[in-house]
PDB file of C-alpha atoms (C1' of nucleotides) in Angstrom:
ATOM      1  CA  MET A   1     139.362 114.600 -58.398  1.00 67.00           C
ATOM      2  CA  GLU A   2     139.897 118.103 -58.590  1.00 88.00           C
ATOM      3  CA  ASP A   3     143.647 118.973 -58.875  1.00 96.00           C
ATOM      4  CA  ASN A   4     144.402 122.236 -56.903  1.00 97.00           C
ATOM      5  CA  ARG A   5     148.269 121.400 -56.315  1.00 98.00           C
ATOM      6  CA  LEU A   6     150.432 123.637 -54.916  1.00 98.00           C
ATOM      7  CA  ASP A   7     152.973 125.350 -57.244  1.00 98.00           C
ATOM      8  CA  LEU A   8     156.750 126.145 -57.101  1.00 98.00           C
ATOM      9  CA  SER A   9     155.995 129.648 -55.887  1.00 98.00           C
ATOM     10  CA  PHE A  10     154.280 128.067 -52.707  1.00 98.00           C
ATOM     11  CA  TYR A  11     157.368 125.998 -51.832  1.00 98.00           C
ATOM     12  CA  GLN A  12     159.814 128.548 -52.231  1.00 98.00           C
ATOM     13  CA  SER A  13     158.053 131.475 -50.502  1.00 98.00           C
ATOM     14  CA  TYR A  14     158.950 129.997 -46.945  1.00 98.00           C
ATOM     15  CA  ASP A  15     161.518 128.577 -44.539  1.00 98.00           C
ATOM     16  CA  THR A  16     161.501 125.136 -43.675  1.00 98.00           C
ATOM     17  CA  ILE A  17     159.140 125.414 -39.904  1.00 98.00           C
ATOM     18  CA  THR A  18     156.522 127.620 -41.816  1.00 98.00           C
ATOM     19  CA  LEU A  19     156.191 125.464 -44.830  1.00 98.00           C
ATOM     20  CA  ALA A  20     155.862 122.372 -42.265  1.00 98.00           C
ATOM     21  CA  GLN A  21     153.455 124.697 -40.677  1.00 98.00           C
ATOM     22  CA  LYS A  22     152.028 125.958 -44.069  1.00 98.00           C
ATOM     23  CA  LEU A  23     151.127 122.047 -45.540  1.00 98.00           C
ATOM     24  CA  ILE A  24     149.101 121.543 -42.419  1.00 98.00           C
ATOM     25  CA  GLY A  25     145.602 121.213 -43.744  1.00 98.00           C
ATOM     26  CA  CYS A  26     146.847 120.594 -47.116  1.00 98.00           C
ATOM     27  CA  GLU A  27     145.475 117.557 -49.151  1.00 98.00           C
ATOM     28  CA  LEU A  28     148.059 114.934 -50.344  1.00 98.00           C
ATOM     29  CA  VAL A  29     146.751 113.192 -53.339  1.00 98.00           C
ATOM     30  CA  HIS A  30     148.333 110.277 -55.446  1.00 98.00           C
ATOM     31  CA  ASP A  31     146.591 109.477 -58.870  1.00 98.00           C
ATOM     32  CA  SER A  32     147.520 105.663 -59.066  1.00 98.00           C
ATOM     33  CA  PRO A  33     146.503 102.627 -61.767  1.00 97.00           C
ATOM     34  CA  ASP A  34     145.195 101.232 -59.418  1.00 97.00           C
ATOM     35  CA  GLY A  35     142.818 104.291 -57.974  1.00 98.00           C
ATOM     36  CA  THR A  36     142.808 108.087 -56.494  1.00 98.00           C
ATOM     37  CA  THR A  37     143.546 108.309 -52.497  1.00 98.00           C
ATOM     38  CA  SER A  38     144.256 111.250 -51.140  1.00 98.00           C
ATOM     39  CA  GLY A  39     144.319 112.911 -46.968  1.00 98.00           C
ATOM     40  CA  ILE A  40     144.356 115.599 -45.146  1.00 98.00           C
ATOM     41  CA  ILE A  41     148.112 116.586 -43.787  1.00 98.00           C
ATOM     42  CA  VAL A  42     147.541 116.204 -40.493  1.00 98.00           C
ATOM     43  CA  GLU A  43     151.029 116.418 -39.020  1.00 98.00           C
ATOM     44  CA  THR A  44     154.562 116.950 -40.168  1.00 98.00           C
ATOM     45  CA  GLU A  45     158.111 117.838 -39.039  1.00 98.00           C
ATOM     46  CA  ALA A  46     160.736 119.922 -40.069  1.00 98.00           C
ATOM     47  CA  TYR A  47     163.976 119.145 -40.632  1.00 98.00           C
ATOM     48  CA  LEU A  48     166.624 121.909 -40.870  1.00 98.00           C
ATOM     49  CA  CYS A  49     170.485 121.636 -42.290  1.00 98.00           C
ATOM     50  CA  ASP A  50     172.026 122.578 -38.846  1.00 97.00           C
ATOM     51  CA  ASP A  51     170.037 119.899 -37.228  1.00 97.00           C
ATOM     52  CA  PRO A  52     172.270 116.887 -36.144  1.00 97.00           C
ATOM     53  CA  ALA A  53     168.658 114.907 -36.602  1.00 98.00           C
ATOM     54  CA  CYS A  54     168.579 115.939 -40.539  1.00 98.00           C
ATOM     55  CA  HIS A  55     169.723 113.294 -42.894  1.00 98.00           C
ATOM     56  CA  ALA A  56     171.602 115.990 -45.139  1.00 98.00           C
ATOM     57  CA  PHE A  57     173.274 117.175 -41.532  1.00 98.00           C
ATOM     58  CA  ASN A  58     176.953 117.628 -42.671  1.00 96.00           C
ATOM     59  CA  ARG A  59     176.248 115.511 -45.465  1.00 96.00           C
ATOM     60  CA  ARG A  60     175.419 115.177 -48.933  1.00 97.00           C
ATOM     61  CA  THR A  61     175.332 112.043 -50.627  1.00 98.00           C
ATOM     62  CA  ALA A  62     173.582 109.714 -52.922  1.00 97.00           C
ATOM     63  CA  ARG A  63     170.473 108.981 -50.691  1.00 98.00           C
ATOM     64  CA  THR A  64     170.329 112.598 -49.809  1.00 98.00           C
ATOM     65  CA  GLU A  65     170.588 114.418 -53.272  1.00 98.00           C
ATOM     66  CA  PRO A  66     167.036 115.192 -53.612  1.00 98.00           C
ATOM     67  CA  MET A  67     167.275 117.053 -50.005  1.00 98.00           C
ATOM     68  CA  TYR A  68     169.132 119.508 -52.158  1.00 98.00           C
ATOM     69  CA  GLY A  69     166.598 120.062 -55.009  1.00 98.00           C
ATOM     70  CA  THR A  70     164.226 122.027 -56.161  1.00 98.00           C
ATOM     71  CA  PRO A  71     161.855 123.320 -53.075  1.00 98.00           C
ATOM     72  CA  GLY A  72     158.733 120.911 -54.003  1.00 98.00           C
ATOM     73  CA  THR A  73     160.802 118.010 -54.878  1.00 98.00           C
ATOM     74  CA  ILE A  74     159.979 114.501 -53.276  1.00 99.00           C
ATOM     75  CA  TYR A  75     162.324 112.739 -51.027  1.00 98.00           C
ATOM     76  CA  ILE A  76     161.340 109.333 -49.463  1.00 98.00           C
ATOM     77  CA  TYR A  77     164.009 106.772 -48.041  1.00 98.00           C
ATOM     78  CA  LEU A  78     164.047 103.496 -46.876  1.00 98.00           C
ATOM     79  CA  ILE A  79     163.750 102.915 -43.034  1.00 98.00           C
ATOM     80  CA  TYR A  80     164.380  99.981 -40.734  1.00 98.00           C
ATOM     81  CA  GLY A  81     164.538  97.662 -43.797  1.00 97.00           C
ATOM     82  CA  MET A  82     160.643  97.668 -44.203  1.00 97.00           C
ATOM     83  CA  TYR A  83     159.011 101.276 -44.055  1.00 98.00           C
ATOM     84  CA  GLN A  84     159.089 103.897 -45.817  1.00 98.00           C
ATOM     85  CA  CYS A  85     158.767 108.157 -45.502  1.00 98.00           C
ATOM     86  CA  ILE A  86     157.864 110.598 -47.546  1.00 99.00           C
ATOM     87  CA  ASN A  87     159.327 114.696 -47.541  1.00 99.00           C
ATOM     88  CA  VAL A  88     158.462 117.610 -49.023  1.00 99.00           C
ATOM     89  CA  VAL A  89     162.172 119.263 -50.061  1.00 99.00           C
ATOM     90  CA  SER A  90     161.867 122.926 -48.399  1.00 98.00           C
ATOM     91  CA  ASN A  91     164.387 125.842 -48.400  1.00 98.00           C
ATOM     92  CA  ARG A  92     165.900 126.502 -51.859  1.00 98.00           C
ATOM     93  CA  GLU A  93     168.422 124.156 -54.057  1.00 98.00           C
ATOM     94  CA  GLY A  94     171.673 123.514 -53.035  1.00 98.00           C
ATOM     95  CA  VAL A  95     170.308 123.535 -49.107  1.00 98.00           C
ATOM     96  CA  GLY A  96     169.655 120.082 -47.363  1.00 98.00           C
ATOM     97  CA  GLU A  97     166.249 120.530 -46.245  1.00 98.00           C
ATOM     98  CA  ALA A  98     162.829 118.863 -45.946  1.00 98.00           C
ATOM     99  CA  VAL A  99     159.623 118.736 -44.365  1.00 99.00           C
ATOM    100  CA  LEU A 100     158.589 114.552 -43.161  1.00 98.00           C
ATOM    101  CA  ILE A 101     154.490 114.079 -43.762  1.00 99.00           C
ATOM    102  CA  ARG A 102     153.722 112.014 -40.832  1.00 98.00           C
ATOM    103  CA  ALA A 103     150.080 111.393 -40.615  1.00 98.00           C
ATOM    104  CA  LEU A 104     146.715 112.399 -43.069  1.00 98.00           C
ATOM    105  CA  GLN A 105     143.056 112.440 -42.570  1.00 98.00           C
ATOM    106  CA  PRO A 106     142.032 109.966 -44.933  1.00 98.00           C
ATOM    107  CA  VAL A 107     139.437 111.325 -47.558  1.00 98.00           C
ATOM    108  CA  LEU A 108     139.361 109.388 -51.073  1.00 98.00           C
ATOM    109  CA  GLY A 109     140.269 106.068 -51.955  1.00 98.00           C
ATOM    110  CA  ILE A 110     139.673 104.098 -48.105  1.00 98.00           C
ATOM    111  CA  ASN A 111     138.668 100.739 -49.450  1.00 97.00           C
ATOM    112  CA  LEU A 112     141.991 100.960 -51.215  1.00 98.00           C
ATOM    113  CA  MET A 113     144.249 102.472 -48.376  1.00 98.00           C
ATOM    114  CA  GLN A 114     142.842  99.436 -46.473  1.00 97.00           C
ATOM    115  CA  GLN A 115     143.444  96.918 -48.927  1.00 97.00           C
ATOM    116  CA  ARG A 116     146.866  98.517 -49.635  1.00 97.00           C
ATOM    117  CA  ARG A 117     147.082  98.061 -45.739  1.00 97.00           C
ATOM    118  CA  LEU A 118     146.378  94.527 -45.556  1.00 95.00           C
ATOM    119  CA  LEU A 119     148.280  93.506 -47.737  1.00 83.00           C
ATOM    120  CA  ASN A 120     151.515  93.966 -46.153  1.00 77.00           C
ATOM    121  CA  ARG A 121     150.303  92.120 -42.524  1.00 73.00           C
ATOM    122  CA  LYS A 122     151.916  88.751 -42.613  1.00 65.00           C
ATOM    123  CA  SER A 123     149.177  86.220 -41.991  1.00 64.00           C
ATOM    124  CA  ALA A 124     145.722  85.275 -43.275  1.00 65.00           C
ATOM    125  CA  ILE A 125     143.835  85.778 -39.555  1.00 62.00           C
ATOM    126  CA  ASP A 126     145.814  89.408 -39.234  1.00 65.00           C
ATOM    127  CA  GLN A 127     144.350  90.663 -42.547  1.00 70.00           C
ATOM    128  CA  GLN A 128     140.850  89.698 -41.096  1.00 69.00           C
ATOM    129  CA  LYS A 129     141.526  91.883 -38.357  1.00 71.00           C
ATOM    130  CA  PRO A 130     139.510  95.242 -38.286  1.00 79.00           C
ATOM    131  CA  LEU A 131     141.641  97.892 -39.770  1.00 93.00           C
ATOM    132  CA  LEU A 132     140.165 101.536 -38.665  1.00 97.00           C
ATOM    133  CA  VAL A 133     139.731 104.158 -40.989  1.00 97.00           C
ATOM    134  CA  LYS A 134     141.721 106.680 -38.092  1.00 97.00           C
ATOM    135  CA  ASP A 135     144.980 104.013 -38.252  1.00 97.00           C
ATOM    136  CA  LEU A 136     145.164 104.134 -42.032  1.00 98.00           C
ATOM    137  CA  CYS A 137     147.559 106.993 -42.219  1.00 98.00           C
ATOM    138  CA  ARG A 138     148.422 107.463 -38.259  1.00 98.00           C
ATOM    139  CA  GLY A 139     152.215 107.341 -39.009  1.00 98.00           C
ATOM    140  CA  PRO A 140     154.895 108.004 -41.891  1.00 98.00           C
ATOM    141  CA  GLY A 141     155.532 104.280 -42.598  1.00 98.00           C
ATOM    142  CA  LYS A 142     151.617 103.672 -43.160  1.00 98.00           C
ATOM    143  CA  LEU A 143     150.652 106.553 -45.075  1.00 98.00           C
ATOM    144  CA  VAL A 144     153.239 105.958 -47.633  1.00 98.00           C
ATOM    145  CA  GLN A 145     152.070 102.273 -47.283  1.00 98.00           C
ATOM    146  CA  ALA A 146     148.092 103.330 -47.842  1.00 98.00           C
ATOM    147  CA  MET A 147     148.789 106.089 -50.274  1.00 98.00           C
ATOM    148  CA  GLY A 148     150.829 103.692 -52.786  1.00 98.00           C
ATOM    149  CA  ILE A 149     153.772 105.437 -52.521  1.00 98.00           C
ATOM    150  CA  ASP A 150     157.291 103.762 -53.431  1.00 98.00           C
ATOM    151  CA  ARG A 151     160.554 105.035 -53.861  1.00 98.00           C
ATOM    152  CA  SER A 152     161.245 103.514 -56.891  1.00 97.00           C
ATOM    153  CA  ALA A 153     158.803 105.258 -58.693  1.00 98.00           C
ATOM    154  CA  HIS A 154     158.448 108.697 -56.959  1.00 98.00           C
ATOM    155  CA  ASN A 155     161.879 109.661 -54.896  1.00 98.00           C
ATOM    156  CA  ASN A 156     163.449 112.262 -56.457  1.00 98.00           C
ATOM    157  CA  HIS A 157     160.254 113.467 -58.676  1.00 98.00           C
ATOM    158  CA  SER A 158     158.411 116.270 -57.820  1.00 98.00           C
ATOM    159  CA  PHE A 159     154.972 117.378 -55.943  1.00 98.00           C
ATOM    160  CA  THR A 160     154.333 120.466 -58.511  1.00 98.00           C
ATOM    161  CA  LYS A 161     154.038 117.923 -61.684  1.00 97.00           C
ATOM    162  CA  GLY A 162     152.954 114.327 -61.938  1.00 98.00           C
ATOM    163  CA  PRO A 163     150.504 111.605 -59.980  1.00 98.00           C
ATOM    164  CA  LEU A 164     151.614 112.498 -56.536  1.00 98.00           C
ATOM    165  CA  TYR A 165     151.106 115.993 -55.171  1.00 98.00           C
ATOM    166  CA  ILE A 166     149.529 118.406 -52.965  1.00 98.00           C
ATOM    167  CA  ASN A 167     146.563 120.378 -53.030  1.00 98.00           C
ATOM    168  CA  GLN A 168     146.203 123.663 -51.163  1.00 98.00           C
ATOM    169  CA  SER A 169     144.185 123.954 -47.844  1.00 97.00           C
ATOM    170  CA  VAL A 170     140.522 124.424 -48.273  1.00 89.00           C
ATOM    171  CA  SER A 171     140.128 124.631 -44.302  1.00 92.00           C
ATOM    172  CA  ASP A 172     141.798 126.870 -41.559  1.00 90.00           C
ATOM    173  CA  ASP A 173     139.285 125.853 -39.181  1.00 92.00           C
ATOM    174  CA  PHE A 174     141.992 124.142 -36.833  1.00 95.00           C
ATOM    175  CA  GLN A 175     144.121 124.900 -34.415  1.00 97.00           C
ATOM    176  CA  ILE A 176     148.050 123.734 -34.801  1.00 98.00           C
ATOM    177  CA  GLU A 177     149.843 122.831 -31.762  1.00 98.00           C
ATOM    178  CA  GLU A 178     153.586 122.541 -31.626  1.00 98.00           C
ATOM    179  CA  THR A 179     155.996 119.836 -30.196  1.00 98.00           C
ATOM    180  CA  MET A 180     158.852 117.848 -30.263  1.00 97.00           C
ATOM    181  CA  ARG A 181     159.966 115.512 -32.473  1.00 98.00           C
ATOM    182  CA  ILE A 182     159.707 111.488 -32.693  1.00 97.00           C
ATOM    183  CA  GLY A 183     161.464 108.375 -33.090  1.00 97.00           C
ATOM    184  CA  ILE A 184     164.349 110.422 -33.241  1.00 97.00           C
ATOM    185  CA  ASN A 185     167.248 110.063 -31.086  1.00 95.00           C
ATOM    186  CA  VAL A 186     169.166 113.500 -31.724  1.00 96.00           C
ATOM    187  CA  GLY A 187     167.905 117.124 -32.019  1.00 96.00           C
ATOM    188  CA  THR A 188     165.362 115.879 -29.507  1.00 96.00           C
ATOM    189  CA  ALA A 189     164.844 119.505 -28.059  1.00 97.00           C
ATOM    190  CA  LEU A 190     163.629 121.170 -31.055  1.00 98.00           C
ATOM    191  CA  PRO A 191     160.035 121.837 -31.524  1.00 98.00           C
ATOM    192  CA  TYR A 192     159.641 121.204 -34.994  1.00 98.00           C
ATOM    193  CA  ARG A 193     156.354 118.978 -34.621  1.00 98.00           C
ATOM    194  CA  PHE A 194     153.307 120.097 -36.139  1.00 98.00           C
ATOM    195  CA  VAL A 195     150.052 118.482 -35.174  1.00 98.00           C
ATOM    196  CA  VAL A 196     146.484 119.790 -35.732  1.00 98.00           C
ATOM    197  CA  LYS A 197     144.754 119.887 -32.170  1.00 97.00           C
ATOM    198  CA  LYS A 198     143.018 116.975 -31.036  1.00 96.00           C
ATOM    199  CA  SER A 199     142.665 115.468 -34.347  1.00 97.00           C
ATOM    200  CA  ALA A 200     142.070 111.501 -34.157  1.00 97.00           C
ATOM    201  CA  TYR A 201     144.370 110.534 -37.051  1.00 98.00           C
ATOM    202  CA  THR A 202     147.895 112.314 -35.876  1.00 98.00           C
ATOM    203  CA  SER A 203     150.593 109.770 -34.509  1.00 97.00           C
ATOM    204  CA  ARG A 204     151.565 108.878 -31.050  1.00 87.00           C
TER     205      ARG A 204
ATOM    206  C1'  DC B   1     158.989  96.175 -23.570  1.00 52.97           C
ATOM    207  C1'  DC B   2     160.829  93.925 -28.387  1.00 52.97           C
ATOM    208  C1'  DG B   3     162.458  91.905 -32.345  1.00 52.97           C
ATOM    209  C1'  DG B   4     162.122  92.702 -37.987  1.00 52.97           C
ATOM    210  C1'  DT B   5     164.795  94.070 -41.856  1.00 52.97           C
ATOM    211  C1'  DG B   6     167.987  95.845 -45.425  1.00 52.97           C
ATOM    212  C1'  DA B   7     170.086 100.156 -47.141  1.00 52.97           C
ATOM    213  C1'  DT B   8     173.377 103.892 -45.827  1.00 52.97           C
ATOM    214  C1'  DG B   9     177.126 106.110 -43.776  1.00 52.97           C
ATOM    215  C1'  DT B  10     181.379 105.547 -41.567  1.00 52.97           C
ATOM    216  C1'  DT B  11     184.904 103.343 -39.446  1.00 52.97           C
ATOM    217  C1'  DC B  12     188.844 100.063 -40.381  1.00 52.97           C
TER     218       DC B  12
ATOM    219  C1'  DA C   1     184.665  94.066 -45.519  1.00 52.97           C
ATOM    220  C1'  DA C   2     182.535  94.642 -41.581  1.00 52.97           C
ATOM    221  C1'  DC C   3     179.769  97.660 -38.175  1.00 52.97           C
ATOM    222  C1'  DA C   4     176.198 100.405 -35.848  1.00 52.97           C
ATOM    223  C1'  DT C   5     172.401 103.026 -37.123  1.00 52.97           C
ATOM    224  C1'  DC C   6     168.127 103.745 -38.374  1.00 52.97           C
ATOM    225  C1'  DA C   7     162.995 110.673 -39.356  1.00 52.97           C
ATOM    226  C1'  DC C   8     158.808 102.878 -38.227  1.00 52.97           C
ATOM    227  C1'  DC C   9     155.106  98.997 -36.871  1.00 52.97           C
ATOM    228  C1'  DG C  10     153.299  95.464 -34.929  1.00 52.97           C
ATOM    229  C1'  DG C  11     152.652  92.118 -31.323  1.00 52.97           C
ATOM    230  C1'  DG C  12     153.484  91.427 -26.322  1.00 52.97           C
TER     231       DG C  12
END
DNA sequence: CCGGTGATGTTC
DNA sequence: AACATCACCGGG
C-alpha cells in the first residue's frame, strides 16, 4: 500500500468548510493487524464552533477536547450507545471544529470490510444475508465498523502519523454537491454537507 | 415508522 | 443522582 498521506500543512491550510470539500476524493486508509482497508471519501459534513449542532459549540469537555487539537487530529465519539463516528479536526489549535466523514467508496480490503460488518450482525441468519459492496461504508457508523476503527485505539491520535491516515486525492473527475446535513435536530438550515454527485456510495 | 444502547452533558 | 439527548442503523 502506497502511503501518500496528507501532511500537517494540508490540514492547516483551509477553513473547515473548504477542508470538508477538499477531503472529498481523498482515500482514508487503515493499516490494521488484520490487513489494510481503504476507501475514497465521497461524503463529508462540516461542524463549526459557532454552530449549535457542533459538539464543541459553547463547550470544552473531556469528550470534545480532541476537537480543540491540532488540525489533522482524529476525533471519534460514541453515538446511540452502539456506533462510532470519525472526524478530521480542522481550523487551528484551540478552535473546536471538525469534518465528519460520512461515506466511503471501498477500495482495498473489501473482504475484510465484509467480515467486520457481518460480525456486528445479530443472528446467524442475518449473517447469511448478502452485504453489497456499496452498503459497506455508506454511513458514518458503517464505515467506522468496516474500517476497523475504534475510539479506544484511535481517538485523539493524528492522521499525519500512525496506521490511520488519509492519502491525497488522485482525481478531480467528479462534481461536488452541497446539501443540508443529515441526522441532526439543530443547525439544519446550514448547507455543510458535501457529496460526490451521482455516487452510488453516499448515504441517504 | 420505531427501538436498541450507553456515554455524555445538564439540571437538580 | 437523575434525566434527556444523541452527527446511527436495521428491521418493519
